[in-house]
Short mmCIF file of C-alpha atoms in Angstrom, two decimals:
data_model
loop_
_atom_site.label_atom_id
_atom_site.label_comp_id
_atom_site.label_asym_id
_atom_site.label_seq_id
_atom_site.Cartn_x
_atom_site.Cartn_y
_atom_site.Cartn_z
CA MET A 1 26.12 55.81 10.90
CA ALA A 2 28.98 53.28 11.73
CA SER A 3 32.11 53.36 14.42
CA VAL A 4 34.33 50.85 15.52
CA LYS A 5 34.36 48.67 18.28
CA ASP A 6 36.85 46.77 19.91
CA ASN A 7 37.35 43.72 17.90
CA GLN A 8 35.80 40.27 19.22
CA LEU A 9 36.14 37.29 18.22
CA PRO A 10 32.94 35.33 16.36
CA PRO A 11 31.95 32.05 17.60
CA GLY A 12 33.15 30.05 14.11
CA LEU A 13 36.87 31.08 14.70
CA VAL A 14 37.10 30.18 18.60
CA SER A 15 37.73 26.44 17.94
CA ASN A 16 40.30 26.66 14.91
CA LEU A 17 41.92 29.46 16.87
CA GLN A 18 41.84 27.13 20.08
CA GLN A 19 43.58 23.98 17.98
CA VAL A 20 46.45 26.57 16.70
CA LEU A 21 47.21 27.56 20.11
CA ALA A 22 47.20 24.36 21.59
CA ARG A 23 49.19 23.00 18.69
CA ARG A 24 51.99 25.96 19.28
CA LYS A 25 51.81 25.32 23.25
CA GLU A 26 52.51 21.45 22.59
CA GLU A 27 55.77 22.32 20.49
CA ASP A 28 57.15 24.48 22.82
CA GLY A 29 57.09 21.90 25.33
CA GLY A 30 54.07 23.27 27.36
CA GLY A 31 50.96 21.45 28.65
CA PRO A 32 47.33 22.18 27.04
CA ALA A 33 46.89 25.62 25.79
CA GLU A 34 44.14 27.32 28.20
CA PRO A 35 40.68 27.23 26.80
CA ILE A 36 39.35 30.41 24.55
CA GLU A 37 35.94 31.43 25.61
CA PRO A 38 34.17 32.53 22.53
CA SER A 39 32.29 36.07 22.47
CA THR A 40 29.25 35.39 24.34
CA SER A 41 27.57 37.62 21.62
CA ASP A 42 27.29 37.00 18.06
CA SER A 43 24.97 39.68 18.09
CA ALA A 44 26.82 41.84 20.32
CA PRO A 45 28.79 44.15 17.69
CA GLY A 46 25.67 46.25 16.59
CA GLY A 47 24.12 46.59 19.81
CA ALA A 48 21.36 44.38 18.83
CA GLY A 49 21.14 42.19 21.80
CA ALA A 50 20.06 38.36 21.49
CA ASP A 51 18.63 37.46 18.25
CA ASP A 52 15.01 36.78 17.81
CA CYS A 53 15.03 33.19 16.98
CA SER A 54 11.65 33.12 15.60
CA LYS A 55 12.61 35.79 13.09
CA PRO A 56 14.42 35.14 10.25
CA ILE A 57 18.00 36.45 9.64
CA VAL A 58 18.72 38.85 6.45
CA LEU A 59 22.14 39.64 5.62
CA VAL A 60 22.86 43.01 4.28
CA THR A 61 25.94 43.72 1.97
CA ASN A 62 27.00 46.14 -0.37
CA SER A 63 29.94 48.08 -2.34
CA ASP A 64 30.03 51.31 -1.09
CA GLY A 65 31.39 50.27 1.98
CA ILE A 66 30.61 50.72 5.73
CA GLU A 67 29.98 54.56 5.79
CA SER A 68 27.74 54.11 3.14
CA PRO A 69 24.45 56.56 3.51
CA GLY A 70 22.24 53.66 1.57
CA LEU A 71 23.62 51.36 4.01
CA ALA A 72 22.43 53.21 7.11
CA CYS A 73 18.99 53.90 5.48
CA LEU A 74 18.41 50.61 4.51
CA VAL A 75 19.41 49.01 7.96
CA GLU A 76 17.64 51.23 9.86
CA ALA A 77 14.49 50.43 7.84
CA LEU A 78 14.78 46.90 8.22
CA VAL A 79 15.27 47.26 11.77
CA ARG A 80 12.22 49.24 12.11
CA GLU A 81 9.88 46.72 10.32
CA GLY A 82 10.92 43.91 12.63
CA LEU A 83 10.68 40.91 10.23
CA CYS A 84 13.69 39.55 10.54
CA ASN A 85 17.10 40.13 12.10
CA VAL A 86 19.38 41.97 10.42
CA HIS A 87 22.90 41.10 10.40
CA VAL A 88 25.64 43.28 8.77
CA CYS A 89 28.72 42.10 6.14
CA VAL A 90 30.36 44.91 4.13
CA PRO A 91 33.38 46.03 2.63
CA GLN A 92 35.16 48.88 5.04
CA SER A 93 35.98 50.89 2.20
CA ASP A 94 34.56 51.91 -1.32
CA LYS A 95 34.77 48.53 -3.53
CA SER A 96 32.27 49.79 -6.11
CA ALA A 97 33.45 48.01 -9.85
CA SER A 98 35.24 45.67 -8.22
CA GLY A 99 33.43 42.65 -10.45
CA HIS A 100 33.24 39.05 -8.88
CA SER A 101 36.79 39.78 -7.45
CA VAL A 102 37.88 37.88 -4.27
CA THR A 103 41.07 38.56 -2.06
CA LEU A 104 43.52 35.59 -2.71
CA ARG A 105 46.87 35.07 -0.74
CA GLU A 106 46.49 38.33 1.70
CA THR A 107 44.71 38.02 5.21
CA VAL A 108 41.42 39.70 5.47
CA ALA A 109 40.63 41.65 8.19
CA VAL A 110 37.26 41.65 10.07
CA THR A 111 36.03 44.42 12.84
CA SER A 112 32.66 44.70 14.44
CA ALA A 113 31.00 47.63 13.35
CA GLU A 114 27.97 49.59 15.32
CA ILE A 115 25.03 49.70 13.73
CA ASN A 116 21.81 50.13 15.64
CA GLY A 117 19.64 47.04 15.91
CA ALA A 118 22.13 45.03 13.78
CA VAL A 119 24.89 42.76 14.21
CA ALA A 120 27.43 44.34 11.94
CA TYR A 121 31.00 43.60 10.76
CA GLU A 122 33.53 45.76 8.61
CA VAL A 123 35.73 43.63 5.77
CA SER A 124 38.95 44.89 4.54
CA GLY A 125 38.07 42.54 1.16
CA THR A 126 35.65 42.56 -1.46
CA PRO A 127 31.53 42.85 -1.78
CA VAL A 128 32.40 38.85 -2.59
CA ASP A 129 34.53 38.39 0.18
CA CYS A 130 32.18 39.82 2.69
CA VAL A 131 29.12 37.44 1.23
CA SER A 132 31.47 34.22 0.98
CA LEU A 133 32.75 35.11 4.41
CA ALA A 134 29.67 35.79 5.92
CA LEU A 135 27.75 32.29 4.41
CA SER A 136 30.82 30.10 5.33
CA GLY A 137 29.88 29.78 9.00
CA ALA A 138 33.07 31.24 10.45
CA LEU A 139 32.09 34.56 11.28
CA PHE A 140 28.19 34.46 12.15
CA SER A 141 26.78 31.13 14.18
CA TRP A 142 24.94 30.77 11.13
CA SER A 143 25.65 30.14 7.25
CA LYS A 144 22.54 30.19 5.91
CA PRO A 145 20.26 33.25 6.20
CA LEU A 146 16.78 33.50 4.37
CA LEU A 147 17.71 36.41 1.90
CA VAL A 148 20.96 38.92 0.97
CA ILE A 149 20.42 41.89 0.04
CA SER A 150 23.10 43.63 -1.56
CA GLY A 151 22.97 47.53 -1.54
CA ILE A 152 21.39 50.18 -1.68
CA ASN A 153 24.35 51.95 -3.79
CA ARG A 154 25.06 55.06 -5.17
CA GLY A 155 24.97 55.16 -9.32
CA SER A 156 22.85 52.63 -11.49
CA SER A 157 24.07 48.98 -12.29
CA CYS A 158 22.18 48.31 -15.41
CA GLY A 159 23.18 46.61 -19.08
CA ASN A 160 26.59 45.50 -19.53
CA GLN A 161 27.64 47.58 -16.18
CA MET A 162 26.37 44.41 -14.28
CA PHE A 163 30.10 42.78 -15.08
CA TYR A 164 31.61 45.42 -13.15
CA SER A 165 29.36 46.14 -10.49
CA GLY A 166 30.03 45.15 -6.64
CA VAL A 167 26.95 45.19 -5.58
CA ILE A 168 25.56 42.56 -7.97
CA ALA A 169 28.65 40.62 -7.38
CA GLY A 170 27.51 40.44 -3.79
CA ALA A 171 24.18 39.54 -5.00
CA ARG A 172 25.17 36.52 -7.46
CA GLU A 173 27.53 34.71 -4.81
CA ALA A 174 24.20 34.71 -2.57
CA LEU A 175 22.85 33.18 -5.66
CA ILE A 176 25.86 30.86 -6.02
CA CYS A 177 25.67 29.59 -2.94
CA GLY A 178 21.68 28.83 -2.87
CA ILE A 179 20.43 31.73 -1.43
CA PRO A 180 17.64 34.09 -2.57
CA SER A 181 19.04 37.75 -3.14
CA LEU A 182 18.49 41.30 -4.15
CA SER A 183 20.76 44.31 -5.42
CA ILE A 184 19.54 47.66 -5.25
CA SER A 185 21.06 50.70 -6.89
CA LEU A 186 20.02 54.23 -6.71
CA ASN A 187 20.37 56.03 -10.00
CA TRP A 188 22.47 59.11 -9.26
CA LYS A 189 22.74 62.36 -11.38
CA LYS A 190 25.00 65.17 -10.29
CA ASP A 191 23.58 68.34 -9.37
CA GLU A 192 20.36 66.44 -9.38
CA SER A 193 20.16 63.98 -6.63
CA GLN A 194 20.86 64.39 -2.85
CA GLU A 195 21.69 62.21 -0.04
CA SER A 196 17.85 62.36 0.96
CA ASP A 197 17.43 60.25 -1.46
CA PHE A 198 18.75 57.03 -0.25
CA LYS A 199 15.75 57.72 2.49
CA ASP A 200 13.24 57.61 -0.53
CA ALA A 201 14.68 54.96 -2.36
CA VAL A 202 14.31 52.71 0.76
CA ALA A 203 10.74 53.58 1.04
CA VAL A 204 9.95 52.81 -2.31
CA CYS A 205 11.70 49.40 -2.00
CA LEU A 206 10.67 48.22 1.22
CA PRO A 207 7.71 46.81 0.43
CA LEU A 208 9.14 44.78 -1.93
CA ILE A 209 11.62 43.25 0.55
CA ASN A 210 8.95 42.66 2.95
CA ALA A 211 7.01 40.75 0.29
CA THR A 212 10.52 38.68 -0.92
CA ILE A 213 10.93 37.96 2.86
CA ARG A 214 7.26 36.76 3.17
CA ASP A 215 6.93 34.65 -0.03
CA ILE A 216 10.57 32.90 0.51
CA GLU A 217 9.24 31.40 3.97
CA LYS A 218 6.04 30.67 1.65
CA GLY A 219 8.20 28.92 -1.26
CA THR A 220 6.40 31.58 -3.72
CA PHE A 221 9.41 33.76 -4.69
CA PRO A 222 11.08 33.06 -8.35
CA LYS A 223 13.17 30.48 -7.97
CA SER A 224 17.21 30.25 -9.34
CA CYS A 225 17.42 33.94 -9.69
CA SER A 226 18.45 37.21 -8.06
CA LEU A 227 16.70 40.23 -8.51
CA ASN A 228 18.86 43.54 -9.79
CA ILE A 229 16.48 46.45 -8.64
CA GLY A 230 17.39 49.94 -10.04
CA VAL A 231 15.49 52.99 -8.21
CA PRO A 232 15.20 56.32 -10.39
CA ILE A 233 16.15 59.52 -9.25
CA SER A 234 13.66 61.39 -7.40
CA PRO A 235 12.21 57.70 -6.31
CA LEU A 236 9.20 58.98 -4.68
CA ASN A 237 8.04 60.11 -8.21
CA ASN A 238 8.72 56.81 -9.48
CA LYS A 239 6.17 55.61 -12.39
CA GLY A 240 5.78 51.81 -10.80
CA PHE A 241 7.40 48.66 -11.07
CA LYS A 242 8.75 47.31 -14.19
CA VAL A 243 9.97 43.83 -14.95
CA THR A 244 13.12 44.63 -17.30
CA LYS A 245 16.00 42.73 -19.13
CA GLN A 246 19.19 43.18 -19.33
CA SER A 247 20.36 46.03 -22.08
CA LEU A 248 23.67 46.40 -24.00
CA TRP A 249 24.29 49.44 -22.24
CA ARG A 250 27.71 50.53 -20.63
CA SER A 251 29.84 53.65 -19.78
CA THR A 252 33.12 53.99 -21.61
CA LEU A 253 36.44 53.47 -19.63
CA ASN A 254 38.21 56.27 -20.04
CA TRP A 255 42.01 56.57 -19.49
CA GLN A 256 44.00 59.53 -18.86
CA ALA A 257 47.55 59.98 -18.21
CA VAL A 258 48.51 61.29 -15.13
CA SER A 259 51.97 63.14 -14.78
CA ALA A 260 54.75 61.70 -12.53
CA ASN A 261 54.63 64.75 -10.11
CA ARG A 262 50.84 64.33 -9.33
CA HIS A 263 51.04 60.93 -8.51
CA PRO A 264 50.38 60.42 -4.68
CA SER A 265 53.12 57.77 -3.85
CA SER A 266 56.68 56.99 -4.30
CA GLY A 267 56.27 53.05 -4.06
CA HIS A 268 54.51 50.36 -5.75
CA PHE A 269 50.80 51.28 -5.55
CA MET A 270 47.75 49.01 -6.49
CA SER A 271 44.73 49.72 -7.89
CA ASN A 272 41.40 50.39 -5.60
CA GLN A 273 37.47 49.51 -6.42
CA GLN A 274 37.30 51.53 -9.11
CA SER A 275 40.06 49.75 -11.26
CA LEU A 276 37.68 46.78 -12.55
CA GLY A 277 38.23 44.05 -10.04
CA LEU A 278 42.08 44.84 -8.75
CA GLN A 279 42.56 45.00 -5.30
CA LEU A 280 44.23 47.45 -2.88
CA ALA A 281 47.27 45.71 -1.84
CA GLN A 282 46.74 44.85 1.96
CA LEU A 283 50.29 44.76 3.43
CA SER A 284 51.80 44.05 6.94
CA ARG A 285 48.95 41.95 7.91
CA ASP A 286 49.25 40.22 11.18
CA ALA A 287 49.31 35.82 10.26
CA SER A 288 47.60 35.38 13.76
CA ALA A 289 43.95 35.72 13.74
CA ALA A 290 43.41 37.08 17.53
CA GLY A 291 46.47 39.66 16.47
CA ALA A 292 45.09 40.57 13.21
CA ALA A 293 45.25 44.59 12.86
CA ARG A 294 43.84 46.57 10.65
CA ARG A 295 46.41 48.28 8.75
CA LEU A 296 44.78 48.51 5.47
CA THR A 297 46.14 51.41 2.84
CA THR A 298 43.03 52.71 1.41
CA GLN A 299 43.20 55.26 -1.86
CA ARG A 300 40.02 56.80 -3.11
CA LYS A 301 41.58 57.46 -6.60
CA SER A 302 41.74 54.83 -9.37
CA LEU A 303 45.18 55.16 -9.92
CA VAL A 304 47.22 52.21 -11.80
CA GLU A 305 50.94 52.24 -11.93
CA ILE A 306 52.15 50.79 -14.85
CA GLU A 307 56.21 49.64 -14.79
CA SER A 308 58.74 47.76 -16.49
CA VAL A 309 60.90 45.42 -14.95
CA GLY A 310 63.92 43.97 -16.01
CA ALA A 311 64.10 39.82 -16.88
CA ALA A 312 65.13 38.90 -12.94
CA GLY A 313 62.16 40.86 -11.81
CA LYS A 314 63.96 44.00 -10.66
CA PRO A 315 63.03 47.38 -11.60
CA ASP A 316 65.31 48.80 -15.04
CA THR A 317 65.93 52.65 -14.59
CA ASN A 318 66.34 52.68 -18.23
CA ARG A 319 62.47 52.18 -18.88
CA VAL A 320 59.53 54.15 -19.04
CA LYS A 321 57.18 54.47 -15.69
CA LYS A 322 53.67 55.80 -16.71
CA PHE A 323 50.73 56.36 -14.54
CA PHE A 324 47.11 56.73 -15.27
CA ARG A 325 43.87 57.25 -14.11
CA LEU A 326 40.56 55.39 -15.21
CA GLU A 327 36.82 56.52 -14.64
CA PHE A 328 33.48 55.90 -16.20
CA MET A 329 32.23 58.28 -18.81
CA HIS A 330 28.61 57.87 -18.52
CA ARG A 331 26.81 58.20 -21.86
CA GLU A 332 23.22 58.80 -22.85
CA GLN A 333 21.04 55.72 -23.48
CA GLY A 334 20.11 55.12 -27.04
CA ASP A 335 17.27 52.32 -27.14
CA ALA A 336 14.10 53.92 -26.04
CA ASP A 337 12.61 49.82 -25.22
CA GLU A 338 11.38 50.16 -22.25
CA GLU A 339 11.81 46.66 -21.77
CA LEU A 340 15.03 47.17 -21.36
CA ASP A 341 16.80 47.98 -17.67
CA ILE A 342 18.80 51.46 -18.71
CA SER A 343 15.25 52.60 -20.49
CA ALA A 344 13.03 51.93 -17.90
CA LEU A 345 15.17 53.34 -15.16
CA GLU A 346 15.82 56.51 -17.48
CA ASN A 347 12.11 56.97 -17.94
CA GLY A 348 11.52 56.98 -14.24
CA PHE A 349 10.11 53.42 -13.75
CA VAL A 350 11.73 51.29 -10.75
CA ALA A 351 13.77 48.75 -13.12
CA VAL A 352 13.37 44.96 -11.78
CA THR A 353 15.83 42.59 -13.89
CA PRO A 354 15.94 38.54 -12.58
CA LEU A 355 19.85 37.81 -13.15
CA SER A 356 20.17 33.97 -13.48
CA LEU A 357 23.45 32.01 -13.38
CA SER A 358 22.40 29.80 -16.51
CA LEU A 359 21.24 31.47 -19.69
CA LYS A 360 19.00 28.78 -20.20
CA ASP A 361 17.23 29.65 -17.07
CA GLN A 362 17.02 33.02 -17.79
CA GLU A 363 13.59 33.28 -19.57
CA ASP A 364 11.40 31.03 -17.18
CA ALA A 365 13.04 33.89 -14.47
CA THR A 366 11.92 36.45 -15.95
CA ALA A 367 8.27 34.88 -16.65
CA ALA A 368 8.47 33.47 -12.96
CA THR A 369 9.46 37.16 -11.86
CA SER A 370 6.96 38.94 -13.72
CA ASP A 371 4.20 36.80 -12.21
CA TRP A 372 5.37 37.80 -8.92
CA ILE A 373 5.45 41.23 -9.37
CA LEU A 374 1.85 41.15 -10.76
CA SER A 375 0.88 38.92 -7.48
CA LEU A 376 2.07 41.53 -5.17
CA LEU A 377 0.43 44.17 -7.45
CA ARG A 378 -2.94 42.56 -6.95
CA ARG A 379 -2.25 42.30 -3.41
CA GLU A 380 -1.88 45.96 -2.83
CA GLN A 381 -5.33 46.51 -4.61
#
């Protein structure tokens, strides 16, 4: 789906880089630095050609990473529909369950990616990093898209799972920045679900996405909320859309001890996306933006190394070192109230849960979303 191209300098970085190089040359006693020409294509990375200025920009992110089949299906459909210019900024590896974490005190590498019809970058950071960077104006030539869509991700994001969810965090970051957003997750069942379900999930959600784009432009989309959309297994057999409330359902966090000889590395190891917001150590980063290289150490397993250290911060060989693996253990939903997200989803509905940043706005957001969904259904009749 995605393949890496040679790095190109985004236009927003050129002026800062030029200032740095000029300052260095002056400090070295040289003359003025040679001017740097920006990449001629903010739209070149995805092979999309020049954007159609008459169309709005939709930013797509996710937490499953650049190789996600859900991302490929969604972007392909958006490009085919032709209602918007599609720009993509996603993690380069799976960052599910990263929550609303950001990368601090580490250099984040951004690499152009090839996705037909879209302007695309992969980022060595979290979903929130991707959205924040995209909206900063430093990466793209714009800083305010019409809409941010996060997904489509594998596995539901209902109930208290929302607090761990990277896909919801990407949409929430957009909402914090004042941009309407959707997060989309496909309920996934082992031995039942298959890769083709992502294409079906896109087909189910596309009318809602298109209506969102049109109604944002008309000013009739619900204000001050992000819509979390849960697509049931066997998406084409869904029972329809249902506006729901967040439940208290959650997975069980299951920690298992791992023997030392099964541990994959002998050095210090930081957990990946499954370890509830901790991030992979991104080591040996080049401080220069022009020479930043992709040297991210990626680990697919959810491992946490717990090591005791002496008072001076040095390893103490007399202390115990243990290794643990964290997994989500999904449990059955006990509450049958179909007004709640997990119940509606498990019963075959497409669950649409409005999420707002303020508890006092949540009731208004739910009512506004219900009215909006009803108006869409009337249009289709």
